[in-house]
Amino acid sequence: MDKVVFDDGETLPLFIKPKNGQDSAEFLINWIGENKELMRKKILEYGAVMFRGFKINEGVEFERAVTQVDPELCDAYRGTSPRKQVPGTEYVFTASEMPPFYPIPQHLEMSFLAAPPRNLYFCCLVEPVGPGGETALCDFKKVYDEIDPAVRQKFEDKGVMVVRNYKKNWSVFNDPTQLKGWPEVFNTEKKEDVENECRDTLIDFSWKKNDGLKLVNKRDAFENHPDTGDRIWFNHLQVFHWYMIPDEFYRIYKRVGQLRYLIMSWIMWFIKLFFLNVIGPMNCGLHTCYGDGTEISNAENKHIRDVTWKNMVFNRWKKGDIVMIDNYRISHGRQPYTGRRSIVVAWSKPYLRPSLREKSE
């Protein structure tokens, strides 16, 4: 305990730093192994824990450190962001292969699924040298608490419906929210395998012309935290609604004052309005509406995103940083960046949403 320093500031995350020069990867791996129960308690208490100042240089070292506290990681990824497995590891992937100018809004990893990961882990192997590139965090308990009661009740009553439309192959001519084809999402080109997984994970599916695939699933907008029972804003609205892309660029422009993000906001508004008018929101690459199929208004979207951005915490990455996140409470996202940057990720096994556990009992 006296070999590291705990720095619990007023905002996320809890920082743990080396003491007396004990900063090697081997020391950290052993220390986490000796204090795994303490780490689990700290992750639960703070929502996110950041190890800073340790010499973590490779994905293998990160994987060894993470498996000390969470020995049952998972390599199945059913999210929408393109990723690549890190050589020499079994459970470590690039955080995203999306272009660096593209923002990733706040979300709980795979929260649109019936069983998202319980915890999430990031590591910085190459820190950003240019502006941007933060993996911002947000406490979605605070978001739930601060949503206008009338808006909150509407989401409580109706839930949300997530719609994803995939072509078989990705193309630059697709809706920009479709980031990969369905064979890459499901790691198979066999339609039967896709159908079986959709049934197992409570996702409605339908095949469209030219081998297109439409996925629809209804979920509660909130969840009770598995350990604390706290009510959590728990859905992908701020990522999967057509409104999000232009609005995210605009908010980034307001934060950093760089004109290119304002221009990107205008471009994305034009592109999204084109797709909305031509094919409709339900046929866009990604969309979210209320569970009864009615649209979530721009005003309601803006309110949710206002509350989210109010509670976001921005920390610049340093090489070797490891952050451990309670994925049932603390969201993450990515700010655009320039220059080099390498962030890798690992996640725990799927954990069935508490609301679905209650329905199955």
CSV table of C-alpha atoms in Angstrom, one decimal:
chain,number,residue,atom,x,y,z
A,1,MET,CA,0.0,0.0,0.0
A,2,ASP,CA,2.8,2.4,0.8
A,3,LYS,CA,4.5,1.7,-2.5
A,4,VAL,CA,2.1,3.8,-4.6
A,5,VAL,CA,0.4,7.2,-4.2
A,6,PHE,CA,-3.4,7.7,-4.3
A,7,ASP,CA,-4.5,11.0,-5.7
A,8,ASP,CA,-8.3,11.3,-5.4
A,9,GLY,CA,-9.0,14.8,-6.8
A,10,GLU,CA,-12.4,16.4,-7.1
A,11,THR,CA,-13.1,14.8,-10.6
A,12,LEU,CA,-12.7,11.5,-12.4
A,13,PRO,CA,-10.6,9.4,-12.2
A,14,LEU,CA,-8.8,8.3,-9.1
A,15,PHE,CA,-5.0,8.5,-9.9
A,16,ILE,CA,-2.5,5.9,-8.7
A,17,LYS,CA,1.1,6.9,-9.1
A,18,PRO,CA,4.5,5.2,-8.4
A,19,LYS,CA,6.4,6.1,-5.2
A,20,ASN,CA,10.1,6.0,-4.6
A,21,GLY,CA,10.9,5.1,-8.2
A,22,GLN,CA,8.8,1.9,-8.2
A,23,ASP,CA,7.6,2.5,-11.8
A,24,SER,CA,8.5,-0.6,-13.8
A,25,ALA,CA,5.8,-2.6,-15.6
A,26,GLU,CA,6.7,-5.7,-13.6
A,27,PHE,CA,6.2,-3.8,-10.3
A,28,LEU,CA,2.8,-2.6,-11.4
A,29,ILE,CA,1.7,-6.0,-12.6
A,30,ASN,CA,2.7,-7.6,-9.3
A,31,TRP,CA,1.2,-4.8,-7.2
A,32,ILE,CA,-2.2,-5.1,-8.9
A,33,GLY,CA,-2.1,-8.8,-8.4
A,34,GLU,CA,-1.4,-8.4,-4.7
A,35,ASN,CA,-4.1,-5.8,-4.3
A,36,LYS,CA,-6.8,-7.0,-6.8
A,37,GLU,CA,-9.6,-6.8,-4.3
A,38,LEU,CA,-8.7,-3.3,-3.3
A,39,MET,CA,-8.7,-2.3,-7.0
A,40,ARG,CA,-12.1,-3.8,-7.6
A,41,LYS,CA,-13.4,-1.7,-4.6
A,42,LYS,CA,-11.7,1.5,-5.9
A,43,ILE,CA,-13.2,1.0,-9.4
A,44,LEU,CA,-16.6,0.6,-7.9
A,45,GLU,CA,-16.2,3.5,-5.5
A,46,TYR,CA,-14.7,6.1,-8.0
A,47,GLY,CA,-16.0,4.7,-11.3
A,48,ALA,CA,-12.6,5.0,-12.9
A,49,VAL,CA,-9.0,4.4,-11.8
A,50,MET,CA,-6.0,5.7,-13.7
A,51,PHE,CA,-2.5,4.3,-13.2
A,52,ARG,CA,0.0,7.0,-14.3
A,53,GLY,CA,3.8,7.2,-14.3
A,54,PHE,CA,4.4,3.5,-14.8
A,55,LYS,CA,6.6,2.2,-17.7
A,56,ILE,CA,4.0,0.3,-19.7
A,57,ASN,CA,5.3,0.2,-23.3
A,58,GLU,CA,3.6,-2.8,-25.0
A,59,GLY,CA,0.1,-4.3,-25.3
A,60,VAL,CA,1.4,-7.5,-23.7
A,61,GLU,CA,2.3,-5.6,-20.5
A,62,PHE,CA,-1.1,-3.9,-20.4
A,63,GLU,CA,-2.8,-7.3,-20.9
A,64,ARG,CA,-0.8,-8.8,-18.0
A,65,ALA,CA,-1.7,-5.9,-15.7
A,66,VAL,CA,-5.4,-6.0,-16.5
A,67,THR,CA,-5.8,-9.7,-16.1
A,68,GLN,CA,-4.5,-9.4,-12.6
A,69,VAL,CA,-7.7,-7.7,-11.6
A,70,ASP,CA,-10.0,-9.2,-14.3
A,71,PRO,CA,-8.7,-12.6,-15.4
A,72,GLU,CA,-11.7,-13.3,-17.6
A,73,LEU,CA,-11.4,-10.9,-20.5
A,74,CYS,CA,-13.3,-11.2,-23.7
A,75,ASP,CA,-12.3,-11.0,-27.4
A,76,ALA,CA,-15.8,-10.9,-28.9
A,77,TYR,CA,-16.6,-7.4,-30.1
A,78,ARG,CA,-20.0,-6.5,-31.5
A,79,GLY,CA,-19.7,-2.7,-31.5
A,80,THR,CA,-19.6,-0.4,-34.5
A,81,SER,CA,-16.1,1.0,-34.4
A,82,PRO,CA,-13.4,-0.6,-36.6
A,83,ARG,CA,-10.7,-2.3,-34.5
A,84,LYS,CA,-7.6,-4.5,-34.9
A,85,GLN,CA,-6.1,-7.0,-32.5
A,86,VAL,CA,-2.8,-6.0,-31.0
A,87,PRO,CA,0.0,-8.5,-32.1
A,88,GLY,CA,1.1,-10.8,-29.3
A,89,THR,CA,-2.0,-10.4,-27.2
A,90,GLU,CA,-5.2,-12.4,-26.9
A,91,TYR,CA,-7.6,-9.7,-25.6
A,92,VAL,CA,-6.1,-6.3,-26.5
A,93,PHE,CA,-7.3,-4.3,-29.5
A,94,THR,CA,-6.8,-0.9,-31.0
A,95,ALA,CA,-9.4,1.4,-29.4
A,96,SER,CA,-10.6,2.6,-32.8
A,97,GLU,CA,-9.5,2.6,-36.4
A,98,MET,CA,-11.7,5.5,-37.2
A,99,PRO,CA,-10.0,8.6,-38.8
A,100,PRO,CA,-8.5,10.9,-36.2
A,101,PHE,CA,-10.6,13.9,-37.2
A,102,TYR,CA,-13.8,11.9,-36.4
A,103,PRO,CA,-15.2,12.3,-32.8
A,104,ILE,CA,-16.6,9.5,-30.8
A,105,PRO,CA,-19.4,10.7,-28.4
A,106,GLN,CA,-19.8,9.5,-24.9
A,107,HIS,CA,-21.1,6.0,-24.4
A,108,LEU,CA,-21.0,2.9,-22.2
A,109,GLU,CA,-19.3,0.2,-24.2
A,110,MET,CA,-21.8,-1.9,-26.2
A,111,SER,CA,-24.7,-0.6,-24.0
A,112,PHE,CA,-27.1,-1.3,-26.9
A,113,LEU,CA,-26.5,-5.0,-26.4
A,114,ALA,CA,-28.3,-7.3,-23.9
A,115,ALA,CA,-25.0,-8.1,-22.2
A,116,PRO,CA,-22.4,-5.3,-22.4
A,117,PRO,CA,-18.9,-5.7,-20.7
A,118,ARG,CA,-18.9,-5.2,-17.0
A,119,ASN,CA,-15.6,-3.3,-17.0
A,120,LEU,CA,-13.5,-1.6,-19.6
A,121,TYR,CA,-9.7,-1.0,-19.8
A,122,PHE,CA,-7.6,1.5,-21.8
A,123,CYS,CA,-3.9,2.0,-22.1
A,124,CYS,CA,-1.8,4.7,-23.9
A,125,LEU,CA,1.1,3.3,-25.8
A,126,VAL,CA,1.8,6.5,-27.7
A,127,GLU,CA,0.6,9.8,-26.2
A,128,PRO,CA,-0.9,12.4,-28.5
A,129,VAL,CA,1.7,15.0,-29.6
A,130,GLY,CA,-0.8,17.3,-31.3
A,131,PRO,CA,-4.0,18.9,-29.9
A,132,GLY,CA,-7.0,16.8,-28.9
A,133,GLY,CA,-7.1,13.0,-28.6
A,134,GLU,CA,-8.5,12.9,-25.0
A,135,THR,CA,-10.5,9.9,-24.0
A,136,ALA,CA,-13.0,12.0,-22.0
A,137,LEU,CA,-15.0,10.4,-19.2
A,138,CYS,CA,-18.5,11.1,-17.9
A,139,ASP,CA,-20.4,9.8,-14.9
A,140,PHE,CA,-23.7,8.6,-16.3
A,141,LYS,CA,-25.2,8.5,-12.8
A,142,LYS,CA,-24.9,12.2,-12.7
A,143,VAL,CA,-26.4,12.4,-16.2
A,144,TYR,CA,-29.4,10.5,-15.0
A,145,ASP,CA,-29.8,12.6,-11.9
A,146,GLU,CA,-29.6,15.9,-13.9
A,147,ILE,CA,-32.0,15.0,-16.7
A,148,ASP,CA,-35.1,17.1,-16.6
A,149,PRO,CA,-37.7,15.0,-14.7
A,150,ALA,CA,-40.3,15.3,-17.5
A,151,VAL,CA,-37.8,14.1,-20.2
A,152,ARG,CA,-36.5,11.4,-17.8
A,153,GLN,CA,-40.1,10.1,-17.3
A,154,LYS,CA,-40.6,9.9,-21.1
A,155,PHE,CA,-37.6,7.8,-21.5
A,156,GLU,CA,-38.6,5.7,-18.5
A,157,ASP,CA,-42.0,5.0,-20.0
A,158,LYS,CA,-41.0,4.4,-23.6
A,159,GLY,CA,-37.4,3.1,-23.5
A,160,VAL,CA,-35.3,3.3,-26.7
A,161,MET,CA,-35.2,1.5,-30.0
A,162,VAL,CA,-31.8,1.1,-31.7
A,163,VAL,CA,-31.8,0.7,-35.4
A,164,ARG,CA,-28.6,-0.4,-37.4
A,165,ASN,CA,-28.5,-0.9,-41.1
A,166,TYR,CA,-25.5,-2.6,-42.7
A,167,LYS,CA,-24.4,-3.3,-46.2
A,168,LYS,CA,-22.4,-6.4,-46.7
A,169,ASN,CA,-19.4,-4.4,-47.7
A,170,TRP,CA,-18.4,-0.9,-46.4
A,171,SER,CA,-18.2,1.9,-49.0
A,172,VAL,CA,-17.5,5.6,-48.9
A,173,PHE,CA,-20.8,6.0,-50.6
A,174,ASN,CA,-22.7,4.6,-47.6
A,175,ASP,CA,-24.2,6.6,-44.8
A,176,PRO,CA,-21.2,7.9,-42.9
A,177,THR,CA,-22.5,6.3,-39.7
A,178,GLN,CA,-22.1,2.8,-41.2
A,179,LEU,CA,-18.4,2.2,-40.3
A,180,LYS,CA,-18.1,-1.5,-41.4
A,181,GLY,CA,-20.1,-4.2,-43.2
A,182,TRP,CA,-22.1,-6.8,-41.3
A,183,PRO,CA,-19.5,-9.7,-41.9
A,184,GLU,CA,-17.0,-7.6,-40.0
A,185,VAL,CA,-19.5,-6.9,-37.2
A,186,PHE,CA,-20.2,-10.6,-36.7
A,187,ASN,CA,-16.9,-12.1,-37.9
A,188,THR,CA,-18.7,-14.3,-40.4
A,189,GLU,CA,-20.3,-14.2,-43.9
A,190,LYS,CA,-22.7,-17.0,-43.0
A,191,LYS,CA,-26.2,-15.6,-42.6
A,192,GLU,CA,-27.3,-18.5,-40.5
A,193,ASP,CA,-24.6,-17.7,-37.9
A,194,VAL,CA,-25.7,-14.0,-37.9
A,195,GLU,CA,-29.3,-15.0,-37.4
A,196,ASN,CA,-28.5,-17.4,-34.5
A,197,GLU,CA,-26.5,-14.7,-32.7
A,198,CYS,CA,-29.2,-12.2,-33.1
A,199,ARG,CA,-31.7,-14.5,-31.6
A,200,ASP,CA,-29.4,-15.3,-28.7
A,201,THR,CA,-28.8,-11.6,-28.0
A,202,LEU,CA,-32.4,-10.5,-28.3
A,203,ILE,CA,-31.9,-8.5,-31.6
A,204,ASP,CA,-34.6,-8.5,-34.3
A,205,PHE,CA,-33.1,-8.9,-37.8
A,206,SER,CA,-34.3,-8.7,-41.4
A,207,TRP,CA,-32.4,-9.2,-44.6
A,208,LYS,CA,-32.7,-6.4,-47.2
A,209,LYS,CA,-31.9,-6.3,-50.9
A,210,ASN,CA,-28.3,-6.6,-52.1
A,211,ASP,CA,-27.4,-8.6,-48.9
A,212,GLY,CA,-28.3,-5.7,-46.6
A,213,LEU,CA,-29.0,-6.4,-42.9
A,214,LYS,CA,-31.3,-4.4,-40.6
A,215,LEU,CA,-30.9,-4.9,-36.8
A,216,VAL,CA,-33.5,-3.5,-34.4
A,217,ASN,CA,-33.6,-3.9,-30.6
A,218,LYS,CA,-35.6,-2.3,-27.9
A,219,ARG,CA,-34.0,-1.6,-24.5
A,220,ASP,CA,-34.7,0.3,-21.3
A,221,ALA,CA,-33.1,3.8,-21.4
A,222,PHE,CA,-31.9,3.3,-17.8
A,223,GLU,CA,-30.4,0.6,-15.7
A,224,ASN,CA,-29.9,-0.1,-12.0
A,225,HIS,CA,-26.2,-0.4,-11.3
A,226,PRO,CA,-25.4,-4.1,-10.6
A,227,ASP,CA,-23.7,-3.4,-7.3
A,228,THR,CA,-24.9,-0.1,-5.9
A,229,GLY,CA,-28.5,-0.1,-7.3
A,230,ASP,CA,-28.0,3.5,-8.5
A,231,ARG,CA,-30.0,4.5,-11.5
A,232,ILE,CA,-27.8,5.0,-14.6
A,233,TRP,CA,-28.4,6.7,-18.0
A,234,PHE,CA,-27.7,3.5,-20.0
A,235,ASN,CA,-28.1,3.7,-23.8
A,236,HIS,CA,-26.4,4.8,-27.0
A,237,LEU,CA,-28.6,7.8,-27.9
A,238,GLN,CA,-25.7,10.2,-28.0
A,239,VAL,CA,-23.8,7.9,-30.5
A,240,PHE,CA,-26.5,6.3,-32.6
A,241,HIS,CA,-28.9,9.3,-33.3
A,242,TRP,CA,-28.4,11.1,-36.6
A,243,TYR,CA,-28.3,14.4,-34.7
A,244,MET,CA,-25.1,13.4,-32.9
A,245,ILE,CA,-22.4,13.9,-35.6
A,246,PRO,CA,-23.0,17.5,-36.6
A,247,ASP,CA,-23.8,18.4,-33.0
A,248,GLU,CA,-20.6,16.8,-31.7
A,249,PHE,CA,-18.4,18.7,-34.1
A,250,TYR,CA,-20.1,21.9,-33.1
A,251,ARG,CA,-19.5,21.4,-29.4
A,252,ILE,CA,-15.9,20.6,-30.1
A,253,TYR,CA,-15.6,23.8,-32.1
A,254,LYS,CA,-17.1,25.7,-29.1
A,255,ARG,CA,-14.6,24.0,-26.7
A,256,VAL,CA,-11.4,24.4,-28.7
A,257,GLY,CA,-12.3,27.3,-31.1
A,258,GLN,CA,-10.9,25.7,-34.2
A,259,LEU,CA,-12.8,26.7,-37.3
A,260,ARG,CA,-12.4,23.3,-39.0
A,261,TYR,CA,-14.8,21.7,-36.6
A,262,LEU,CA,-17.4,24.3,-37.3
A,263,ILE,CA,-17.0,23.5,-41.0
A,264,MET,CA,-17.2,19.8,-40.3
A,265,SER,CA,-20.4,20.4,-38.4
A,266,TRP,CA,-22.0,22.2,-41.4
A,267,ILE,CA,-20.8,19.4,-43.8
A,268,MET,CA,-22.3,16.7,-41.6
A,269,TRP,CA,-25.6,18.6,-41.2
A,270,PHE,CA,-25.8,18.7,-45.0
A,271,ILE,CA,-24.9,15.0,-45.4
A,272,LYS,CA,-27.3,13.8,-42.7
A,273,LEU,CA,-30.2,15.9,-43.9
A,274,PHE,CA,-29.6,14.5,-47.4
A,275,PHE,CA,-29.8,10.9,-46.1
A,276,LEU,CA,-32.8,11.7,-43.9
A,277,ASN,CA,-34.8,13.2,-46.8
A,278,VAL,CA,-33.8,10.5,-49.3
A,279,ILE,CA,-34.1,7.3,-47.2
A,280,GLY,CA,-35.6,8.3,-43.8
A,281,PRO,CA,-34.1,8.0,-40.3
A,282,MET,CA,-35.0,4.3,-39.9
A,283,ASN,CA,-32.9,3.4,-43.0
A,284,CYS,CA,-29.8,5.4,-42.0
A,285,GLY,CA,-26.7,3.5,-40.9
A,286,LEU,CA,-27.5,4.2,-37.2
A,287,HIS,CA,-30.5,5.7,-35.5
A,288,THR,CA,-32.2,5.8,-32.1
A,289,CYS,CA,-35.8,6.6,-31.4
A,290,TYR,CA,-38.2,5.9,-28.5
A,291,GLY,CA,-39.2,2.3,-27.9
A,292,ASP,CA,-42.6,2.9,-29.5
A,293,GLY,CA,-41.0,4.1,-32.7
A,294,THR,CA,-41.7,7.8,-32.2
A,295,GLU,CA,-38.8,10.2,-32.8
A,296,ILE,CA,-36.7,11.8,-30.1
A,297,SER,CA,-36.8,15.5,-30.8
A,298,ASN,CA,-33.8,17.7,-31.4
A,299,ALA,CA,-34.6,19.6,-28.2
A,300,GLU,CA,-34.6,16.4,-26.2
A,301,ASN,CA,-31.4,15.3,-27.8
A,302,LYS,CA,-29.8,18.7,-27.1
A,303,HIS,CA,-30.9,18.5,-23.4
A,304,ILE,CA,-29.3,15.0,-23.0
A,305,ARG,CA,-26.1,16.2,-24.7
A,306,ASP,CA,-26.0,19.4,-22.6
A,307,VAL,CA,-26.1,17.4,-19.4
A,308,THR,CA,-23.5,14.9,-20.7
A,309,TRP,CA,-21.1,17.6,-21.8
A,310,LYS,CA,-21.5,19.5,-18.5
A,311,ASN,CA,-20.2,16.4,-16.7
A,312,MET,CA,-17.4,15.4,-19.1
A,313,VAL,CA,-13.9,15.2,-17.7
A,314,PHE,CA,-10.9,15.7,-20.1
A,315,ASN,CA,-7.5,14.3,-19.2
A,316,ARG,CA,-4.6,14.4,-21.5
A,317,TRP,CA,-3.1,11.0,-22.1
A,318,LYS,CA,0.5,10.2,-20.9
A,319,LYS,CA,2.5,7.3,-22.2
A,320,GLY,CA,1.9,4.2,-20.0
A,321,ASP,CA,-1.4,5.4,-18.6
A,322,ILE,CA,-3.8,2.6,-17.8
A,323,VAL,CA,-7.4,3.4,-16.9
A,324,MET,CA,-9.9,0.9,-15.5
A,325,ILE,CA,-13.5,1.8,-15.9
A,326,ASP,CA,-16.8,0.7,-14.5
A,327,ASN,CA,-18.7,0.2,-17.8
A,328,TYR,CA,-22.1,0.3,-15.9
A,329,ARG,CA,-21.5,3.8,-14.8
A,330,ILE,CA,-18.7,5.7,-16.5
A,331,SER,CA,-18.9,6.5,-20.2
A,332,HIS,CA,-16.0,7.3,-22.5
A,333,GLY,CA,-15.5,9.0,-25.9
A,334,ARG,CA,-12.8,10.3,-28.1
A,335,GLN,CA,-11.9,13.8,-29.1
A,336,PRO,CA,-10.5,14.4,-32.6
A,337,TYR,CA,-6.7,14.8,-32.8
A,338,THR,CA,-3.8,15.4,-35.1
A,339,GLY,CA,-0.4,13.6,-35.2
A,340,ARG,CA,0.4,10.2,-33.7
A,341,ARG,CA,-1.6,8.5,-31.0
A,342,SER,CA,-2.0,4.9,-29.9
A,343,ILE,CA,-4.6,3.8,-27.4
A,344,VAL,CA,-5.5,0.2,-26.9
A,345,VAL,CA,-8.4,-1.4,-25.1
A,346,ALA,CA,-9.6,-4.6,-23.4
A,347,TRP,CA,-12.9,-5.5,-21.9
A,348,SER,CA,-14.4,-8.0,-19.5
A,349,LYS,CA,-16.9,-10.8,-20.3
A,350,PRO,CA,-20.5,-9.8,-21.2
A,351,TYR,CA,-22.7,-9.1,-18.2
A,352,LEU,CA,-26.5,-9.4,-18.7
A,353,ARG,CA,-28.3,-6.1,-18.0
A,354,PRO,CA,-30.0,-6.1,-14.6
A,355,SER,CA,-33.4,-5.2,-16.2
A,356,LEU,CA,-33.2,-8.4,-18.3
A,357,ARG,CA,-32.0,-10.5,-15.4
A,358,GLU,CA,-35.2,-9.4,-13.5
A,359,LYS,CA,-37.4,-10.3,-16.5
A,360,SER,CA,-35.8,-13.7,-16.8
A,361,GLU,CA,-36.2,-14.6,-13.1
